[in-house]
Short mmCIF file of C-alpha atoms and ligand atoms in Angstrom, two decimals:
data_model
loop_
_atom_site.label_atom_id
_atom_site.label_comp_id
_atom_site.label_asym_id
_atom_site.label_seq_id
_atom_site.Cartn_x
_atom_site.Cartn_y
_atom_site.Cartn_z
CA MET X 1 -38.26 39.56 -61.65
CA PRO X 2 -41.80 40.00 -63.08
CA GLN X 3 -45.09 38.72 -61.23
CA THR X 4 -46.55 35.51 -62.23
CA ILE X 5 -50.26 35.44 -62.83
CA LEU X 6 -52.43 31.81 -63.78
CA ILE X 7 -55.48 32.59 -64.95
CA ILE X 8 -57.49 29.42 -64.66
CA GLU X 9 -60.31 29.42 -67.67
CA ASP X 10 -61.90 27.03 -69.52
CA GLU X 11 -62.52 29.66 -72.61
CA ALA X 12 -59.43 29.04 -74.73
CA ARG X 13 -60.29 32.45 -76.66
CA ILE X 14 -60.44 34.40 -73.52
CA ALA X 15 -57.51 32.88 -71.58
CA HIS X 16 -55.37 33.55 -74.77
CA TRP X 17 -56.05 37.27 -74.54
CA VAL X 18 -56.11 37.56 -70.92
CA ARG X 19 -52.67 35.80 -71.12
CA GLU X 20 -51.19 38.20 -73.48
CA TYR X 21 -52.21 41.11 -72.24
CA PHE X 22 -50.85 40.30 -68.69
CA GLU X 23 -47.49 39.41 -70.87
CA GLN X 24 -47.43 42.81 -72.46
CA ALA X 25 -48.03 44.54 -68.96
CA GLY X 26 -44.58 42.57 -68.12
CA PHE X 27 -46.46 39.87 -66.05
CA ARG X 28 -45.17 36.17 -66.28
CA ALA X 29 -49.09 34.66 -67.49
CA LEU X 30 -49.45 30.84 -66.87
CA THR X 31 -52.85 29.16 -67.98
CA ALA X 32 -55.05 26.51 -66.86
CA ALA X 33 -58.19 25.54 -68.50
CA ASP X 34 -59.76 23.25 -65.61
CA GLY X 35 -59.99 24.05 -61.72
CA SER X 36 -58.02 20.59 -61.43
CA THR X 37 -55.23 21.56 -63.23
CA GLY X 38 -55.18 25.26 -61.91
CA LEU X 39 -54.87 24.02 -58.64
CA SER X 40 -51.78 21.69 -59.31
CA ILE X 41 -49.99 24.72 -61.00
CA ALA X 42 -50.96 26.91 -58.24
CA GLN X 43 -49.14 24.44 -56.06
CA THR X 44 -46.11 23.88 -57.78
CA GLU X 45 -45.35 27.92 -59.46
CA ASN X 46 -46.69 29.95 -56.61
CA PRO X 47 -48.40 33.00 -58.54
CA ASP X 48 -48.81 36.33 -57.57
CA LEU X 49 -52.32 36.36 -58.41
CA VAL X 50 -54.94 34.26 -59.66
CA ILE X 51 -57.67 35.31 -62.51
CA LEU X 52 -60.19 32.41 -61.87
CA ASP X 53 -63.66 32.07 -64.26
CA LEU X 54 -66.54 30.67 -61.92
CA MET X 55 -68.10 29.04 -64.93
CA LEU X 56 -65.41 26.02 -65.33
CA PRO X 57 -65.95 22.70 -66.40
CA SER X 58 -66.59 19.27 -63.21
CA MET X 59 -64.42 21.87 -60.82
CA ASP X 60 -66.29 25.53 -60.78
CA GLY X 61 -64.68 28.28 -59.74
CA MET X 62 -66.56 28.96 -56.26
CA GLU X 63 -64.83 24.95 -55.19
CA VAL X 64 -61.44 26.07 -56.87
CA CYS X 65 -61.29 29.62 -54.45
CA ARG X 66 -62.25 27.22 -51.27
CA ASN X 67 -59.82 24.76 -52.01
CA LEU X 68 -57.22 27.41 -53.24
CA ARG X 69 -57.75 29.08 -49.95
CA GLN X 70 -57.40 26.14 -47.64
CA ASP X 71 -53.69 26.49 -47.99
CA SER X 72 -52.89 30.34 -49.53
CA ASP X 73 -53.78 33.74 -49.24
CA VAL X 74 -52.88 34.15 -53.00
CA PRO X 75 -55.14 37.02 -54.56
CA ILE X 76 -57.91 36.00 -56.52
CA ILE X 77 -60.02 37.92 -58.80
CA MET X 78 -62.89 36.39 -60.07
CA LEU X 79 -64.47 36.52 -63.65
CA THR X 80 -68.48 36.17 -63.62
CA ALA X 81 -71.29 36.55 -65.61
CA ARG X 82 -73.10 39.68 -66.00
CA GLY X 83 -75.84 40.30 -63.36
CA LYS X 84 -75.29 37.08 -61.33
CA GLU X 85 -75.02 39.41 -58.07
CA PRO X 86 -75.11 36.29 -55.42
CA ASP X 87 -71.98 34.52 -57.42
CA ARG X 88 -70.21 37.59 -56.57
CA ILE X 89 -71.22 38.30 -53.60
CA LEU X 90 -70.36 34.70 -52.41
CA GLY X 91 -67.29 34.78 -54.54
CA LEU X 92 -66.14 37.38 -52.40
CA GLU X 93 -67.08 35.45 -48.96
CA LEU X 94 -65.18 32.62 -50.14
CA GLY X 95 -62.14 34.79 -50.22
CA ALA X 96 -61.87 36.10 -53.68
CA ASP X 97 -60.16 40.00 -53.52
CA ASP X 98 -62.34 41.22 -56.87
CA TYR X 99 -64.29 40.10 -59.24
CA VAL X 100 -64.82 41.46 -62.64
CA VAL X 101 -67.88 40.83 -64.71
CA LYS X 102 -68.07 39.50 -67.83
CA PRO X 103 -67.23 41.20 -71.01
CA PHE X 104 -64.46 42.63 -70.07
CA SER X 105 -61.73 45.20 -71.63
CA PRO X 106 -58.25 43.05 -71.12
CA GLY X 107 -56.72 46.75 -69.65
CA GLU X 108 -59.53 46.58 -67.47
CA LEU X 109 -58.71 43.68 -65.84
CA VAL X 110 -55.11 44.16 -65.94
CA ALA X 111 -55.90 47.38 -63.83
CA ARG X 112 -57.62 45.73 -61.61
CA ALA X 113 -54.46 43.07 -60.86
CA ARG X 114 -52.30 45.78 -60.44
CA ALA X 115 -54.28 47.08 -57.29
CA VAL X 116 -55.12 44.01 -55.93
CA LEU X 117 -51.62 43.53 -56.08
CA ARG X 118 -51.03 46.86 -54.33
CA ARG X 119 -53.64 46.37 -51.91
CA VAL X 120 -52.43 42.78 -50.43
CA ASN X 121 -48.84 44.01 -51.11
CA GLY X 122 -49.52 46.65 -48.37
CA GLU X 123 -48.27 50.06 -51.03
CA ALA X 124 -49.68 53.06 -50.40
CA SER X 125 -53.30 52.52 -52.42
CA GLN X 126 -52.35 55.13 -55.15
CA ASP X 127 -55.00 55.39 -58.36
CA GLU X 128 -53.08 53.82 -61.34
CA THR X 129 -52.12 56.79 -63.71
CA ILE X 130 -50.35 56.21 -66.80
CA THR X 131 -48.10 58.87 -67.98
CA SER X 132 -46.84 59.29 -71.54
CA GLY X 133 -44.93 62.67 -72.09
CA ASN X 134 -47.76 65.41 -71.72
CA ILE X 135 -50.56 62.91 -71.64
CA GLN X 136 -51.90 61.44 -68.54
CA LEU X 137 -54.65 59.21 -67.54
CA ASP X 138 -56.31 58.10 -64.28
CA LEU X 139 -57.79 54.91 -64.54
CA ALA X 140 -59.70 54.67 -61.53
CA SER X 141 -61.29 58.23 -62.32
CA HIS X 142 -61.48 57.73 -65.89
CA SER X 143 -60.17 61.22 -66.41
CA CYS X 144 -57.78 62.60 -68.80
CA THR X 145 -54.64 65.29 -69.39
CA VAL X 146 -52.95 66.79 -72.13
CA ASP X 147 -50.50 69.56 -71.09
CA GLU X 148 -52.48 69.13 -67.69
CA GLN X 149 -56.11 70.57 -69.30
CA PRO X 150 -58.69 67.94 -68.60
CA ILE X 151 -59.84 66.37 -72.29
CA GLU X 152 -63.40 64.85 -72.13
CA LEU X 153 -62.99 61.08 -73.63
CA SER X 154 -65.87 59.40 -74.48
CA ARG X 155 -65.94 55.89 -72.70
CA THR X 156 -64.96 54.11 -76.16
CA GLN X 157 -61.76 56.63 -76.25
CA PHE X 158 -60.76 56.48 -72.60
CA ALA X 159 -60.42 52.42 -73.35
CA ILE X 160 -58.31 52.86 -76.71
CA LEU X 161 -56.48 55.71 -75.43
CA ALA X 162 -55.86 53.67 -72.53
CA SER X 163 -55.10 50.42 -74.20
CA PHE X 164 -52.39 51.84 -76.35
CA MET X 165 -50.60 53.98 -73.39
CA GLN X 166 -50.31 50.34 -71.36
CA ASN X 167 -48.75 48.98 -74.89
CA ALA X 168 -46.96 51.77 -75.70
CA GLY X 169 -44.49 51.50 -78.63
CA ARG X 170 -46.36 48.19 -79.67
CA VAL X 171 -48.52 47.70 -82.88
CA LEU X 172 -51.52 46.84 -82.32
CA SER X 173 -54.23 46.03 -85.13
CA ARG X 174 -57.51 47.10 -85.50
CA TYR X 175 -58.93 43.79 -84.07
CA GLN X 176 -57.14 44.25 -80.73
CA ILE X 177 -57.89 47.99 -80.47
CA LEU X 178 -61.71 46.54 -80.91
CA GLU X 179 -61.30 43.62 -78.37
CA SER X 180 -59.93 46.15 -76.19
CA ALA X 181 -62.79 48.69 -76.23
CA PHE X 182 -65.70 47.20 -76.83
CA GLU X 183 -65.13 44.55 -74.14
CA GLY X 184 -65.55 41.62 -77.01
CA ASP X 185 -68.88 42.82 -77.22
CA TYR X 186 -68.61 44.58 -80.48
CA SER X 187 -70.41 44.99 -83.40
CA GLY X 188 -69.50 46.24 -86.34
CA TYR X 189 -66.51 46.58 -88.62
CA GLU X 190 -62.98 47.46 -87.83
CA ARG X 191 -63.11 50.26 -89.63
CA THR X 192 -65.04 51.82 -86.89
CA ILE X 193 -61.63 51.71 -85.11
CA ASP X 194 -60.28 54.58 -87.58
CA VAL X 195 -63.47 56.58 -86.71
CA HIS X 196 -62.73 56.45 -83.18
CA ILE X 197 -58.55 57.30 -83.22
CA ARG X 198 -59.72 60.17 -85.62
CA ARG X 199 -62.05 61.67 -82.88
CA LEU X 200 -58.99 61.05 -80.24
CA ARG X 201 -56.48 62.07 -82.64
CA LYS X 202 -57.81 65.46 -82.49
CA LYS X 203 -58.26 65.98 -79.07
CA ILE X 204 -55.21 64.27 -77.99
CA GLU X 205 -52.90 65.45 -80.48
CA LYS X 206 -50.99 69.10 -81.77
CA ASN X 207 -51.84 68.71 -85.03
CA PRO X 208 -54.08 65.70 -85.75
CA ALA X 209 -52.75 66.00 -89.35
CA ASN X 210 -49.76 65.14 -88.32
CA PRO X 211 -50.00 62.93 -85.38
CA GLU X 212 -46.91 62.40 -82.78
CA HIS X 213 -48.65 60.20 -80.20
CA ILE X 214 -50.91 58.07 -82.50
CA LEU X 215 -48.89 56.43 -85.37
CA THR X 216 -50.81 54.74 -88.08
CA VAL X 217 -49.46 51.22 -89.13
CA PHE X 218 -50.10 50.90 -92.99
CA GLY X 219 -51.75 47.66 -93.36
CA VAL X 220 -51.60 46.75 -89.60
CA GLY X 221 -52.94 48.96 -87.35
CA TYR X 222 -51.69 51.88 -85.01
CA LYS X 223 -48.60 52.16 -82.50
CA PHE X 224 -48.87 54.71 -80.08
CA GLU X 225 -45.42 56.89 -79.30
CA1 LIG K 301 -65.81 29.51 -68.32
#
């Protein structure tokens, strides 16, 4: 049975793509656009983890966190604005399990959620790795090996490859790749993705001119096999 993630976030665009990523990663994902809706969904649906935005209308994330903690020890990951150190500390003091600073990549958020779930479920704490054929990514150390040989990837290349491997077999549009790789914080053209893909292929493909992992889907985007 899939684990349920409750996303409490008033910004519809963010709530939507976070939900999509969790669904693609095999979770059941629910969204609430304000704190009181979030609390009532938390009661009825009993989620395995809550993604909680700090900045919410009427009842803010801190208050939602405090309310959730009154009768539940559901793991909570807080979404906070960049550089708001006191918010993070207060969030953790109120019982949040982790926090992710906006803007973030959905791939990172999913990895953090998995790590928190592993931790609270008492499973051996193991670094998150993704393996696909001869390619292995370690999300914690941001390292990559191809045929067990370490490959140097830039931060962007790593984020793109992680996003591909987490969505293996699915077609990703350039826009989706941009969103995951640049943490929603990009400026420029979708075509810049093609440049990153070309460089990534040179590093991980046996024959970059005839790739077997990162395939072009004409008119749409790319797909990782
Ligand atoms: Ca918000």
